[in-house]
Coordinates of C-alpha atoms and ligand atoms in Angstrom, one line a residue:
M1 CA 0.0 0.0 0.0
S2 CA 1.4 3.4 -1.0
S3 CA 1.8 6.1 1.7
P4 CA -1.1 8.4 0.7
D5 CA -3.3 5.3 0.8
Q6 CA -2.0 4.5 4.3
A7 CA -2.8 8.1 5.5
I8 CA -6.3 7.9 4.0
R9 CA -6.9 4.6 5.6
K10 CA -6.0 6.0 9.0
A11 CA -8.2 9.0 8.6
A12 CA -11.1 6.9 7.3
V13 CA -10.9 4.3 10.1
L14 CA -10.8 6.9 12.8
N15 CA -13.7 8.8 11.1
A16 CA -15.7 5.6 10.9
I17 CA -15.2 4.9 14.6
R18 CA -16.5 8.3 15.4
H19 CA -19.6 7.7 13.3
D20 CA -21.0 4.3 14.1
G21 CA -18.8 2.5 11.5
K22 CA -19.7 4.8 8.6
A23 CA -16.9 7.1 7.4
D24 CA -17.8 10.2 5.3
P25 CA -15.5 10.7 2.3
G26 CA -15.7 14.5 2.6
A27 CA -14.8 14.5 6.2
V28 CA -12.0 12.0 5.6
L29 CA -10.5 14.1 2.9
G30 CA -10.9 17.2 5.1
N31 CA -9.0 15.5 8.0
L32 CA -6.3 14.2 5.6
L33 CA -5.7 17.6 4.1
G34 CA -5.8 19.2 7.6
E35 CA -3.0 17.0 8.7
N36 CA -1.0 17.1 5.4
P37 CA -1.5 20.6 3.9
A38 CA 1.1 19.7 1.2
L39 CA -1.5 17.4 -0.4
K40 CA -4.1 20.2 -0.9
P41 CA -3.3 20.7 -4.7
K42 CA -4.0 17.0 -5.2
A43 CA -7.4 17.0 -3.5
R44 CA -9.3 16.1 -6.6
E45 CA -7.1 13.1 -7.4
L46 CA -7.1 12.0 -3.7
M47 CA -10.9 12.0 -3.6
Q48 CA -11.0 9.0 -5.8
S49 CA -8.7 7.0 -3.5
V50 CA -10.7 8.3 -0.5
Q51 CA -14.0 7.0 -2.0
R52 CA -12.5 3.6 -2.8
I53 CA -11.0 3.2 0.7
V54 CA -14.1 4.5 2.5
K55 CA -16.3 2.1 0.6
E56 CA -14.1 -0.8 1.8
I57 CA -14.0 0.5 5.4
N58 CA -17.7 1.0 5.6
S59 CA -18.3 -2.6 4.9
T60 CA -15.9 -3.7 7.6
P61 CA -17.4 -4.5 11.0
L62 CA -16.8 -1.7 13.5
T63 CA -15.2 -4.1 16.1
Q64 CA -12.6 -5.0 13.5
L65 CA -11.9 -1.3 12.8
T66 CA -11.5 -0.5 16.5
R67 CA -9.1 -3.3 16.9
E68 CA -7.0 -2.1 13.9
A69 CA -7.0 1.5 15.3
S70 CA -6.0 0.4 18.8
E71 CA -3.1 -1.6 17.4
K72 CA -1.8 1.0 14.8
W73 CA -2.8 4.4 16.2
P74 CA -3.7 4.1 19.9
T75 CA -3.1 7.7 20.8
D76 CA -5.2 8.9 17.9
L77 CA -8.0 6.6 18.9
T78 CA -8.2 8.0 22.4
R79 CA -8.4 11.5 21.0
E80 CA -11.4 10.6 18.9
K81 CA -14.5 11.2 21.1
P82 CA -18.0 11.0 19.7
E83 CA -19.4 14.4 19.0
E84 CA -21.3 15.8 22.0
V85 CA -25.0 16.0 21.8
R86 CA -25.9 19.5 22.6
K87 CA -28.4 19.9 25.4
L88 CA -30.3 22.8 26.8
P89 CA -30.2 23.2 30.6
P90 CA -33.5 22.2 32.3
L91 CA -36.2 24.9 32.8
P92 CA -36.5 26.1 36.4
N93 CA -39.4 24.6 38.3
A94 CA -40.8 22.8 35.2
E95 CA -42.1 20.0 37.4
K96 CA -44.3 22.5 39.3
Y97 CA -46.6 22.9 36.2
Q98 CA -48.9 20.4 34.6
T99 CA -48.1 21.9 31.2
V100 CA -45.1 24.1 30.4
V101 CA -46.4 27.1 28.4
T102 CA -43.9 29.5 26.7
R103 CA -44.4 32.5 24.4
V104 CA -42.7 34.7 22.0
A105 CA -44.0 38.2 21.9
P106 CA -42.9 40.3 19.0
N107 CA -43.9 43.9 18.3
P108 CA -44.9 44.0 14.6
D109 CA -43.3 47.4 14.2
F110 CA -40.4 45.5 12.5
V111 CA -39.4 42.1 11.3
L112 CA -37.4 39.6 13.4
H113 CA -33.6 39.6 13.5
L114 CA -31.0 37.3 14.8
G115 CA -31.3 38.7 18.3
N116 CA -35.0 37.9 18.4
A117 CA -34.4 34.4 17.0
R118 CA -32.9 33.4 20.3
A119 CA -36.1 34.0 22.3
A120 CA -38.2 32.5 19.6
I121 CA -36.2 29.3 19.2
L122 CA -35.5 28.7 22.8
S123 CA -39.1 29.4 23.8
H124 CA -40.4 27.1 21.1
D125 CA -37.9 24.3 21.6
Y126 CA -38.4 24.2 25.4
A127 CA -42.1 24.0 24.9
R128 CA -41.5 21.0 22.6
I129 CA -38.9 19.4 24.9
Y130 CA -41.5 19.5 27.8
N131 CA -44.4 18.5 25.6
G132 CA -45.9 21.9 26.4
K133 CA -47.5 24.7 24.5
F134 CA -45.9 27.6 22.5
I135 CA -47.8 30.8 22.0
V136 CA -47.2 33.7 19.6
R137 CA -48.4 37.0 20.9
F138 CA -48.2 40.2 18.8
E139 CA -47.6 43.1 21.1
D140 CA -49.1 46.0 19.2
T141 CA -50.4 48.4 21.7
D142 CA -48.3 51.5 20.9
P143 CA -50.0 53.3 18.0
R144 CA -47.8 56.4 18.6
L145 CA -44.1 55.5 19.0
K146 CA -43.7 51.8 18.2
K147 CA -46.5 51.6 15.7
A148 CA -47.2 48.3 14.2
Q149 CA -47.2 47.9 10.4
L150 CA -49.7 45.5 8.8
Q151 CA -47.2 43.8 6.5
Y152 CA -45.0 42.9 9.5
Y153 CA -47.5 40.6 11.2
D154 CA -47.3 38.3 8.2
I155 CA -43.5 38.6 7.7
I156 CA -43.1 37.7 11.4
R157 CA -45.3 34.7 10.9
E158 CA -43.2 33.7 7.9
D159 CA -40.0 34.3 10.0
L160 CA -41.2 31.9 12.7
K161 CA -42.4 29.2 10.3
W162 CA -39.0 29.4 8.5
L163 CA -37.2 29.0 11.9
G164 CA -39.4 25.9 12.5
C165 CA -41.1 27.6 15.5
T166 CA -44.7 26.5 14.9
W167 CA -47.1 27.8 17.4
D168 CA -50.2 26.3 19.1
Q169 CA -52.0 29.6 19.7
E170 CA -51.8 33.1 18.4
Y171 CA -53.0 36.3 20.1
I172 CA -52.9 39.9 19.0
Q173 CA -53.0 42.4 21.8
S174 CA -55.0 45.0 19.9
D175 CA -57.9 42.5 20.0
R176 CA -57.7 42.3 23.8
L177 CA -58.2 45.9 25.0
S178 CA -61.4 45.1 26.8
I179 CA -59.5 42.5 29.0
Y180 CA -56.9 45.2 29.9
Y181 CA -59.7 47.7 30.7
Q182 CA -61.4 45.2 33.1
I183 CA -58.1 44.7 34.9
A184 CA -57.6 48.5 35.0
E185 CA -60.9 48.9 36.8
T186 CA -60.1 46.1 39.2
L187 CA -56.9 47.7 40.1
L188 CA -58.6 51.1 40.7
H189 CA -61.2 49.4 42.9
K190 CA -58.4 47.8 44.9
N191 CA -56.8 51.2 45.4
A192 CA -53.7 49.7 43.7
A193 CA -53.7 52.3 40.9
Y194 CA -54.7 55.9 40.2
I195 CA -55.2 58.4 37.4
C196 CA -52.5 61.1 37.4
E197 CA -53.0 64.5 35.9
C198 CA -49.5 65.8 36.7
K199 CA -47.5 67.5 34.0
P200 CA -44.4 65.5 33.1
E201 CA -42.0 67.9 34.7
Q202 CA -44.0 68.1 37.9
W203 CA -44.2 64.3 38.1
K204 CA -40.4 63.9 37.5
T205 CA -39.6 66.2 40.4
L206 CA -42.0 64.4 42.8
V207 CA -40.9 60.9 41.8
T208 CA -37.2 61.7 42.1
A209 CA -37.9 63.0 45.6
K210 CA -39.8 59.8 46.3
K211 CA -42.9 61.8 47.0
A212 CA -46.5 61.0 46.1
C213 CA -48.4 63.3 43.7
P214 CA -51.7 64.8 44.9
D215 CA -53.7 62.4 42.6
R216 CA -52.4 59.4 44.3
E217 CA -54.5 59.7 47.4
L218 CA -57.8 60.7 45.8
G219 CA -60.7 58.4 46.6
I220 CA -61.7 55.4 44.5
A221 CA -64.8 57.2 43.2
T222 CA -62.8 60.0 41.8
Q223 CA -60.4 57.6 40.3
M224 CA -63.2 55.7 38.5
E225 CA -64.6 59.0 37.3
R226 CA -61.3 59.9 35.9
W227 CA -60.8 56.5 34.2
G228 CA -64.2 57.1 32.6
K229 CA -63.0 60.5 31.3
M230 CA -59.9 58.7 29.9
V231 CA -61.9 56.2 28.0
N232 CA -64.7 58.5 26.8
G233 CA -62.4 61.2 25.4
S234 CA -62.7 64.0 27.9
Y235 CA -58.9 64.0 28.4
G236 CA -56.7 64.8 25.5
E237 CA -53.4 63.0 24.6
G238 CA -51.0 63.4 27.5
E239 CA -53.5 64.9 29.9
A240 CA -53.9 61.9 32.2
V241 CA -52.0 58.7 32.9
F242 CA -53.0 55.5 34.7
R243 CA -50.4 54.6 37.2
I244 CA -49.7 51.4 39.2
K245 CA -48.9 52.0 42.9
T246 CA -45.4 50.8 43.9
E247 CA -43.2 51.6 46.8
L248 CA -42.1 55.2 46.2
S249 CA -38.9 54.3 47.9
H250 CA -38.0 51.8 45.2
P251 CA -34.3 52.3 44.4
N252 CA -35.0 52.6 40.6
P253 CA -37.0 55.8 39.9
A254 CA -38.2 54.2 36.6
V255 CA -40.1 51.5 38.7
R256 CA -41.8 54.0 41.0
D257 CA -45.6 54.3 40.2
W258 CA -45.0 53.2 36.6
P259 CA -47.6 54.1 33.9
G260 CA -50.0 51.4 32.9
F261 CA -52.2 53.1 30.4
R262 CA -52.0 56.4 28.4
I263 CA -54.2 58.3 26.0
V264 CA -53.2 58.3 22.4
N265 CA -54.6 60.8 19.8
V266 CA -55.7 58.0 17.5
N267 CA -57.2 60.5 15.0
K268 CA -53.6 61.6 14.4
T269 CA -52.0 58.2 14.7
P270 CA -54.7 55.5 14.2
H271 CA -53.9 51.9 14.9
P272 CA -53.2 49.9 11.7
R273 CA -55.7 47.2 12.8
V274 CA -58.3 48.8 14.9
G275 CA -58.1 52.4 13.6
S276 CA -59.3 55.1 16.0
R277 CA -61.7 52.8 18.0
F278 CA -59.7 53.0 21.3
R279 CA -57.9 56.0 22.7
V280 CA -56.7 54.4 25.9
W281 CA -53.8 52.1 25.3
P282 CA -51.9 49.8 27.8
L283 CA -48.2 50.3 27.9
Y284 CA -45.8 47.4 27.4
N285 CA -45.6 46.2 31.0
M286 CA -49.3 46.4 31.6
A287 CA -50.4 44.4 28.5
S288 CA -47.5 42.0 28.6
G289 CA -47.8 41.4 32.3
I290 CA -51.6 40.8 32.1
D291 CA -51.2 38.4 29.2
D292 CA -48.5 36.3 30.7
H293 CA -51.0 35.6 33.5
E294 CA -54.1 35.4 31.4
L295 CA -52.6 33.0 28.9
G296 CA -51.1 30.8 31.5
I297 CA -47.5 31.3 30.6
T298 CA -45.3 29.3 32.9
H299 CA -41.9 30.3 31.6
V300 CA -40.7 33.5 30.2
L301 CA -37.4 33.5 28.2
R302 CA -36.0 36.9 27.4
G303 CA -33.0 39.2 27.5
K304 CA -31.8 40.6 30.8
E305 CA -32.8 44.1 29.7
H306 CA -36.2 43.0 30.8
L307 CA -35.2 42.7 34.5
T308 CA -36.5 46.2 35.2
N309 CA -39.8 45.3 33.5
M310 CA -40.0 42.3 35.8
A311 CA -39.5 44.6 38.8
R312 CA -42.4 46.7 37.6
Q313 CA -44.7 43.8 36.8
L314 CA -44.1 42.2 40.2
Y315 CA -46.2 45.0 41.7
L316 CA -49.0 44.3 39.3
Y317 CA -48.9 40.6 40.1
R318 CA -48.9 41.4 43.9
H319 CA -51.8 43.7 43.6
L320 CA -53.8 41.1 41.8
G321 CA -52.7 38.1 43.8
W322 CA -51.1 36.5 40.9
T323 CA -48.0 34.3 40.7
Y324 CA -45.2 35.5 38.4
P325 CA -44.1 33.0 35.8
D326 CA -40.6 31.5 36.1
A327 CA -38.4 33.9 34.2
V328 CA -35.1 33.1 32.5
H329 CA -33.1 36.2 31.5
F330 CA -30.3 35.7 29.1
G331 CA -27.3 38.0 28.3
R332 CA -26.9 40.1 25.3
L333 CA -26.2 38.5 22.0
K334 CA -23.9 40.5 19.7
V335 CA -22.8 39.7 16.2
E336 CA -19.4 41.0 15.3
G337 CA -19.7 43.9 12.8
M338 CA -23.5 44.0 12.8
N339 CA -25.9 46.3 14.5
L340 CA -28.9 44.4 15.8
S341 CA -30.5 47.4 17.4
K342 CA -34.1 47.5 15.9
S343 CA -34.4 51.3 16.3
R344 CA -31.1 51.8 14.5
M345 CA -32.1 49.6 11.7
M346 CA -35.5 51.3 11.4
K347 CA -34.0 54.7 11.3
A348 CA -31.4 53.8 8.7
L349 CA -34.2 52.2 6.6
E350 CA -36.3 55.4 6.9
V351 CA -33.5 57.5 5.5
G352 CA -32.9 55.1 2.6
E353 CA -29.6 53.7 3.8
Y354 CA -30.9 50.2 3.1
D355 CA -33.0 48.9 0.2
G356 CA -35.6 47.1 2.4
V357 CA -35.9 44.9 5.4
D358 CA -34.1 42.1 3.4
D359 CA -31.1 44.2 2.5
P360 CA -28.1 41.8 2.7
R361 CA -26.3 44.2 5.2
L362 CA -29.0 43.6 7.8
G363 CA -29.2 40.9 10.4
T364 CA -32.9 40.4 9.8
L365 CA -34.1 36.9 9.2
V366 CA -35.5 37.9 5.9
A367 CA -32.1 39.1 4.8
L368 CA -30.4 35.9 6.0
R369 CA -33.0 33.8 4.3
R370 CA -32.4 35.7 1.0
R371 CA -28.7 35.1 1.3
G372 CA -29.2 31.4 1.6
F373 CA -28.7 30.8 5.3
N374 CA -30.4 27.6 6.5
P375 CA -32.8 28.0 9.5
E376 CA -31.1 24.9 11.0
A377 CA -27.9 26.9 11.3
I378 CA -29.6 29.5 13.3
R379 CA -31.2 26.9 15.6
Q380 CA -27.7 25.3 16.1
L381 CA -26.3 28.6 16.9
M382 CA -29.0 29.4 19.5
W383 CA -28.6 26.1 21.1
E384 CA -24.9 26.7 21.4
V385 CA -25.5 30.1 23.0
G386 CA -28.4 28.7 25.0
P387 CA -30.1 30.8 27.7
K388 CA -26.9 31.7 29.6
P389 CA -26.9 35.0 31.5
V390 CA -23.5 36.2 30.3
D391 CA -23.2 38.4 27.2
V392 CA -22.1 36.5 24.1
T393 CA -20.4 37.8 20.9
I394 CA -20.6 35.6 17.9
S395 CA -18.6 36.1 14.7
W396 CA -19.7 35.7 11.2
D397 CA -17.0 33.1 10.8
N398 CA -18.8 31.1 13.4
I399 CA -22.3 31.5 11.8
N400 CA -20.9 30.8 8.4
A401 CA -19.1 27.6 9.5
I402 CA -22.3 26.2 11.0
N403 CA -24.2 27.1 7.9
R404 CA -21.5 25.7 5.6
K405 CA -21.7 22.3 7.3
I406 CA -25.4 22.2 6.6
I407 CA -25.6 23.4 3.0
D408 CA -22.4 22.0 1.7
P409 CA -23.7 18.4 1.2
T410 CA -26.7 19.5 -0.8
S411 CA -25.4 22.4 -2.8
H412 CA -24.7 21.7 -6.5
R413 CA -21.4 22.9 -7.9
Y414 CA -21.1 25.3 -10.8
Y415 CA -18.4 27.4 -12.4
F416 CA -18.7 31.2 -12.3
V417 CA -16.2 33.7 -13.7
P418 CA -16.7 37.3 -12.4
D419 CA -15.1 40.1 -14.4
P420 CA -14.2 37.5 -17.1
I421 CA -10.9 37.3 -19.1
T422 CA -11.3 36.1 -22.6
T423 CA -9.0 33.3 -23.3
D424 CA -8.0 31.7 -26.7
V425 CA -6.7 28.2 -26.4
S426 CA -5.1 26.6 -29.4
G427 CA -4.7 22.9 -29.8
V428 CA -8.4 22.0 -29.7
Q429 CA -9.3 20.2 -32.9
A430 CA -12.8 19.0 -32.2
D431 CA -15.8 20.2 -30.2
M432 CA -15.6 18.9 -26.6
E433 CA -18.1 18.2 -23.9
V434 CA -17.1 17.6 -20.3
H435 CA -19.3 16.3 -17.5
P436 CA -18.1 17.5 -14.1
P437 CA -20.1 16.2 -11.1
L438 CA -22.8 18.3 -9.5
H439 CA -21.0 17.4 -6.2
P440 CA -17.6 16.0 -6.0
Q441 CA -18.3 13.8 -2.9
Y442 CA -21.7 12.6 -4.0
P443 CA -21.4 11.2 -7.6
K444 CA -25.1 10.0 -7.3
M445 CA -26.2 13.6 -7.6
G446 CA -25.2 13.4 -11.3
T447 CA -23.3 15.7 -13.6
R448 CA -23.5 18.9 -15.5
A449 CA -22.5 19.5 -19.1
L450 CA -20.1 22.1 -20.5
S451 CA -19.5 22.2 -24.2
L452 CA -16.6 23.9 -26.0
K453 CA -16.8 24.7 -29.7
A454 CA -13.6 24.1 -31.8
R455 CA -12.9 26.8 -34.4
N456 CA -9.7 26.9 -36.5
G457 CA -8.0 24.4 -34.2
G458 CA -8.7 26.3 -31.0
T459 CA -11.5 27.3 -28.6
K460 CA -12.5 30.3 -26.6
L461 CA -13.3 30.2 -23.0
L462 CA -13.6 32.7 -20.0
L463 CA -11.5 32.7 -16.8
S464 CA -12.1 34.6 -13.6
G465 CA -10.8 38.2 -13.3
S466 CA -9.9 37.3 -9.7
D467 CA -7.2 35.0 -11.2
R468 CA -5.6 37.8 -13.0
T469 CA -2.4 37.8 -10.9
T470 CA -2.1 34.0 -11.0
L471 CA -2.5 34.0 -14.8
A472 CA 0.2 36.8 -15.1
T473 CA 2.7 34.9 -13.0
S474 CA 2.1 31.2 -14.0
K475 CA 3.4 29.3 -17.0
T476 CA 1.0 26.5 -16.7
V477 CA -2.5 26.2 -15.1
R478 CA -5.0 23.4 -15.0
L479 CA -8.6 24.1 -16.1
M480 CA -10.9 22.1 -13.7
G481 CA -12.2 18.9 -15.2
L482 CA -10.9 19.9 -18.7
F483 CA -7.1 20.1 -19.6
N484 CA -4.0 22.0 -18.7
I485 CA -2.9 25.0 -20.6
Q486 CA 0.4 26.6 -21.2
I487 CA 0.1 30.4 -21.1
L488 CA 1.6 32.1 -24.3
S489 CA 0.7 35.7 -23.7
F490 CA -1.5 37.8 -21.5
E491 CA -1.8 41.3 -23.1
D492 CA -4.5 43.9 -23.1
G493 CA -6.6 41.7 -20.9
E494 CA -6.6 38.9 -23.5
L495 CA -5.0 35.6 -22.7
R496 CA -3.5 33.3 -25.3
A497 CA -2.7 29.7 -24.3
E498 CA -2.0 26.3 -25.7
R499 CA -3.6 23.0 -24.7
L500 CA -1.1 20.9 -22.8
D501 CA -1.7 17.2 -22.4
E502 CA 1.7 15.8 -21.2
L503 CA 1.5 17.5 -17.8
A504 CA 1.9 15.0 -14.9
P505 CA -1.5 14.7 -13.1
E506 CA 0.1 15.4 -9.7
A507 CA 2.0 18.5 -11.0
D508 CA 1.6 21.4 -8.5
V509 CA -0.2 24.0 -10.6
P510 CA -3.1 26.4 -10.0
I511 CA -6.5 24.8 -10.8
L512 CA -8.9 27.3 -12.1
Q513 CA -12.7 27.3 -13.0
W514 CA -13.7 28.4 -16.5
V515 CA -16.8 28.9 -18.6
P516 CA -17.2 28.2 -22.4
A517 CA -17.3 31.5 -24.2
E518 CA -20.0 30.3 -26.5
D519 CA -22.2 28.6 -23.9
K520 CA -22.5 31.0 -21.0
L521 CA -25.1 32.7 -18.9
P522 CA -24.9 36.3 -17.6
V523 CA -24.9 36.3 -13.8
S524 CA -25.0 39.0 -11.1
V525 CA -24.2 38.2 -7.5
V526 CA -25.3 40.6 -4.7
L527 CA -22.6 40.6 -2.1
P528 CA -23.1 41.0 1.7
D529 CA -22.2 44.7 1.5
A530 CA -25.0 45.1 -1.1
S531 CA -22.6 45.7 -4.0
E532 CA -22.9 43.6 -7.1
T533 CA -20.4 41.6 -9.1
S534 CA -21.2 40.3 -12.6
G535 CA -19.8 37.8 -14.9
F536 CA -20.7 34.5 -16.6
A537 CA -21.7 31.1 -15.3
E538 CA -22.4 27.8 -16.8
R539 CA -25.7 27.7 -18.5
G540 CA -26.6 24.7 -16.4
I541 CA -27.7 26.8 -13.4
K542 CA -30.8 27.6 -15.4
G543 CA -32.0 24.2 -14.4
E544 CA -31.9 25.1 -10.7
T545 CA -35.0 26.4 -9.1
V546 CA -35.2 30.0 -7.7
G547 CA -34.5 29.8 -4.0
S548 CA -32.0 27.0 -4.1
V549 CA -28.5 27.3 -2.8
I550 CA -25.5 26.4 -5.0
Q551 CA -21.8 26.7 -4.7
F552 CA -19.8 28.6 -7.3
V553 CA -16.6 26.7 -7.2
R554 CA -13.7 28.8 -5.8
F555 CA -16.2 31.7 -5.1
G556 CA -18.7 30.7 -2.5
F557 CA -22.2 29.6 -1.7
C558 CA -25.0 31.6 -3.3
R559 CA -28.8 31.5 -3.3
I560 CA -30.6 31.9 -6.6
D561 CA -32.7 35.0 -6.2
K562 CA -34.1 35.8 -9.6
A563 CA -34.0 34.0 -13.0
E564 CA -34.8 36.1 -16.0
S565 CA -34.5 34.9 -19.6
D566 CA -31.1 36.6 -20.1
R567 CA -29.7 36.9 -16.6
V568 CA -29.7 35.1 -13.2
T569 CA -29.3 37.0 -10.0
L570 CA -27.9 35.4 -6.9
Y571 CA -27.2 36.5 -3.3
F572 CA -23.9 35.6 -1.7
A573 CA -24.0 33.7 1.6
H574 CA -20.4 32.9 2.4
N575 CA -17.5 31.0 1.0
Ligands
LIG601 ZN1 -50.2 63.1 39.5

């Protein structure tokens, strides 16, 4: 057995032991090249040997493989541990409840982004793990500042379905105002809330000094009368606020007697779903706090920025004799080089900095979807991050690596030459057709066809502009799956070359992708910075459906976004 075969056998046996006796050719080749980088230029030739050896190993009993490994490579064998099965930590007090009920509560004033995906995926997956219930609740009770937009309810539903977070029940808070009004009256009757007419400045001075405002101690009858005036329109916007009584000595002034309802001039800013039917709107903590109880939520999973909200809501729960759900607060999730602040994204969109919510520069789920990210990659990422309370920063390298592992085995390969260099190759006497595989590791996927026309003893093809330097400095290059060429001249952007057949197959020369000049398809690729690169690809990608992810060899993974008769547009995911 020659020495590369020996190295392949070792990599394959160890890989098979890790995976129940079945080695994966791609992984074996990867390990092999990782340990012997010098073999990289020969990857394509090696793959044939890898496939042959893996086939043999996969039909050998696992016990025999383990015996072989323990004799020949004992130290490597102990290093090879089975991949850890990722687990989420248990939910607190799950056994206390008959059914675990979780929720995700988006405000449809924007679409979901990577940061929101964590709460959505963890809430959904915990509900499934515990055989519980997962609820989607649209929190759309701010027609003035965080105004919902009709199209976002649907995009968010799409986002959640895409993530695989199917829900058992859906609620929309703007349908539930009468429930909140009833609770408001209960609180007033319990002397647990009051209607405050203070001007903002006056209120601020009092609350900073931990002092009650004059409205706080008015009798229940007066409070009920004022509530009536809020609802019937006697007060204008900002003239009265419904406040929950808290300890005025609470260390955080923002918790002291927090506002539960306010008046909105809905003639000026109507609600997109219910128009101007209601003028009194619950604030976030009121509506969310009531609903978590009313909908029987047992576990709330959210970012730690909600800890102050919890402090506020605990007063509401105490007044009403309710038990607060078990809350899990996780740390911030940052993605290197990306702003996930919703308000920042919305502002930038408004001023036209981005083309839309699916602009490739954004971390929204629609944008990631458009670029060809797989929802399973986002799920794996969120399981990796989990619900831990510390802040986590993830890099794009990390996200891309997870996604690559998922999309690589199913992505068909094609050649693409951006910024093409016209190349004349002499020494081609007859028309040629070659059939490279759609996937080098999975021959069963089939092949594609590239045909070259012979004219006057030569043929024309296109090479990638990104190989300009390589072409200017090399004497010989190999054209993938075709033949080798000797470069004769490279002047005025035109390359002249001669077909070269006698080159040794293992010669260490650059291997380049190419496209036939007479059988090509104009292609544009939208890059992550929203710029575009154009060139030509194999005509074969016309056979792929819009929405599928392919790999342009030596360029990267791209999702087909649009197919017109004369041009295909793709979005770049990563390389
Ligand atoms: Zn007041």
